[in-house]
Amino acid sequence: MNKTFLVIGAVAVGLFLFGLSNANGDLGSFGITIMSGLFQAMLLFLVASGLSIVFGLMDVLNFAQGSFFMIGAYVAYAVHHSPQLIAAIPNADIRFIIALLSAVFVGGVLGVFFERALLRPLYARPIFQIVMTFGVALVIGELIKVVWTPTPYSWTAMFTARSGFFTLFEQQFSTYRLFVIGAGFLLIIGIGLLLQRTRIGIIIRAGVEDSQMVEALGINVRAVFTLVFTLGCAVAALGGAVAAPFLGASTGLANQFLLSAIAIVVLGGLGSYGGTAIASILVGVSVAVIQDWSASPGVNAPVWASLTPMILLVLILLIRPSGLFGKEN
Amino acid sequence: MAFWRKTLQTNAGLLIILLLLILLPHIIGLLTGSDPFATRGAAVSWQGTIIEIYILAIFTISYNLLFGFSGVISFGHALFFGMGGYILGLALEYTELTPDMGIIVGILGAVVICGVLGFLIGLASLRLRGVYFTVFTLAIAESFYIFWGRLPLTKGEDGFTLTTLPTWLNPIADRITFYYIVMVIFVLTFLFIRRLMFSPTGAVLLAIRENEERAKTIGYNTLYFKLMAFTVAAMIAALAGVLQVVFNKKVGPELLSVGYTIDPLLMTIIGGAGTFTGPVIGATTLHLLDRTLRDRVITFTPDFALDIGKSWMLISGFIFIIVVIVFPYGIVGTWNRWRAKRRPPITVSSGTQAPIAEKQSG
Amino acid sequence: MADNILEVNTINTFIGQFHILEGVSVTVPKGSITVLLGRNGAGKTTTLKSIMGITPPRTGTILFDGKSVVGKRPYTIAKLGIGYVPEHRAIFKALSVRENLEIAERNKGELERKVDFIFELFPDLKRLYALPGGKLSGGQQQMLAIARALVPDNRLLLIDEPSEGLAPVIIEQLMHAIRVLADKTTVLLVEQNFRMASKLADRYVVIEEGCSVHTGDMSNLVTDAALIQRYLGVA
């Protein structure tokens, strides 16, 4: 365990030095990189946490998890930019909160349907569950193209937090990003406490080890499955909604976030909640640092930034498929 | 004696189908009253459809070798399909080779390089368990998809078109020749897989699919067998990709997209995973459905019309979901089960446990 | 037969395509300790799993307290008052001893009331209360697994191979505990260790190749060397 933390520490220091040298020692631009990395990390955590807990508990790797992130982005975009809503509620901040809630609601409703109608009949056929989630990802992507066309949307209707800035080291930092990072850390702690302190948390942790035994203790594990899966989908949709003011809404979001989230889940160790949280931060910040590096005039190879999550995933799988906090199997 | 008669009976069926495939362009020509040797017309258009079915069937057969026969679930099979296409395209358009040499080098190069690529990827990843392997294949395929999409040399996302095909291999000027070339490749692929699965190697692959741990305990190096299946499947997929590129004269990153992984997966499941004819029937059914529905626009209300061509992926996605839930054995698998039920049950004396082997023919 | 808490009648259970139980019948009188005997792979564990609904039987009946439980989901069956202690001590290793017991308590706040009885039975657990289950020794894990089944007021305990891989001293402790339990509840035990089984049980059922082939009072079996030799291959 100490070795694991040593590795994490070494990677963190390495990232720090690499990022700083990239910024030529300019604390302001380095700060911006770190901040955008942490912002990404929080978004990734919202996708990865559901992915990890669902996989641990139900043995289903949900290939549609990234699609729920994408749904969240589209729903939030549509609600926030809806002319009717703009007319009814001129206050953009309130509208944004409604947009967030709508995304969570849509993600949750679709999640319940997904688990109950499409996964539940397949618990006896685990291979087909994987295939099913893959198919659902396809359908969601295509449905979005039908409803919203394949053209990407960028966020235009600003709100106070999104347009706010504060200055540090002669650089302007986005208040919205700071807010998301703060809220993200609170959420990480909140879910952690839920898992550690509440009865449902104990049931989930026990179910990750042996869901059959949990059922034999008189607990309706299937109902817990539905609950956890739904929450996972809703949280992923929340991630998309939170991201939309920066990233807009586009069909590419699903795969981009799915693969990064899988990389995180594998890196953190499947079923390990703390591992997922730490890995989210590591991956988010590394991607931001590499993005900066690959876009710098000396390198100018943005393809590396797009490839980073994939390369990372492949490397982790080759070197340590059980991840940082996973148990050797 | 009974053995020979049985063999003849089985092969008689295959021979009749082979004859039918050879005559198919001419039968369609007679039925539609158009010339199968022409460059346009109903007969030629149908030849095109059937060529596409052959190509998809070859691709699906290769996927079925993994998904259906070996229990290896890859979500990155499009990688080999697309790489095959790119290698041929590069050989024809980006080298100084004559068209004749280009096509030979391109095809051989595609199959060999994809074989090596498949071998290396398999070597690195096949020891990963279950879903880790699936994720790995998805990530690798996605990486190559991004790579080709960003590569300025091959015109990035737009891709490039083939301009220099040899005269004997021109699907537009001389479609019927191309028809027979693709048909022969399809028939050979089909027979090769049948041969492979009836060999001892095939038996081991089936054992791995049923229970890999048990196959290991018996003493088989399951990694070696899975690696072989993965390499062979990669080579066949590359061949399918080559044919696709020649037929459409277009190379682009979309050949490596998730859509081309979904297609063989869906066709395998619809036809019947782990059967010989399943992939062929799956490819035929789905592609014919695609063809007949593609240009239809269903108008529900004046405001809401469904353009099936544009939403084909969506429709096939829904088919996918429905099939996985209610029809998991596919057309051929369900048919086999139905036939097995109608046969009088074989009585097994009590006490002996005789596991009923899955029937593989179809 | 109102004094039989459990009546299993010619159940047939399949796992995948394999026919594992081909007619097993077991009756368990209220307040007794009944043991399932038989060689490895005979179907003893599957019998317990069939009762719990984990591998539901395809045909046959299972009556718990006179009511059929066939076709019910395991959690419903457990709630009726059956506690299950599976083989290999399936405790939750990442959870503390306390959490292992807490998860079994379906009524909020009831655990504190019952924990005294558990500590009396297994004093070790009191000392280890805050430790993760994975840090416990094999014997302690087995105690925890049994204790977990005692948290709800179960009327029947299914205990699968409690002595497996444990030292004789620990086995003595477990035997003592099971005997104490039998005063409050009914036990259906699977046990390979014939010495332990013969000392504990009132009744036995022999299972052979998926069939229950013999049943009777333990006191009769221990004196019949020929019978022991024939069914169990131990003298």
mmCIF file of C-alpha atoms in Angstrom, chain A residues 74 77 135 155 187 236:
data_model
loop_
_atom_site.group_PDB
_atom_site.id
_atom_site.type_symbol
_atom_site.label_atom_id
_atom_site.label_comp_id
_atom_site.label_asym_id
_atom_site.label_seq_id
_atom_site.Cartn_x
_atom_site.Cartn_y
_atom_site.Cartn_z
ATOM 1 C CA TYR A 74 -27.417 17.895 -24.676
ATOM 2 C CA TYR A 77 -27.794 22.752 -23.463
ATOM 3 C CA GLY A 135 -25.706 -1.534 -28.372
ATOM 4 C CA TRP A 155 -22.712 27.168 -25.284
ATOM 5 C CA LEU A 187 -19.167 15.146 -4.014
ATOM 6 C CA ALA A 236 -22.798 10.796 -15.408
#
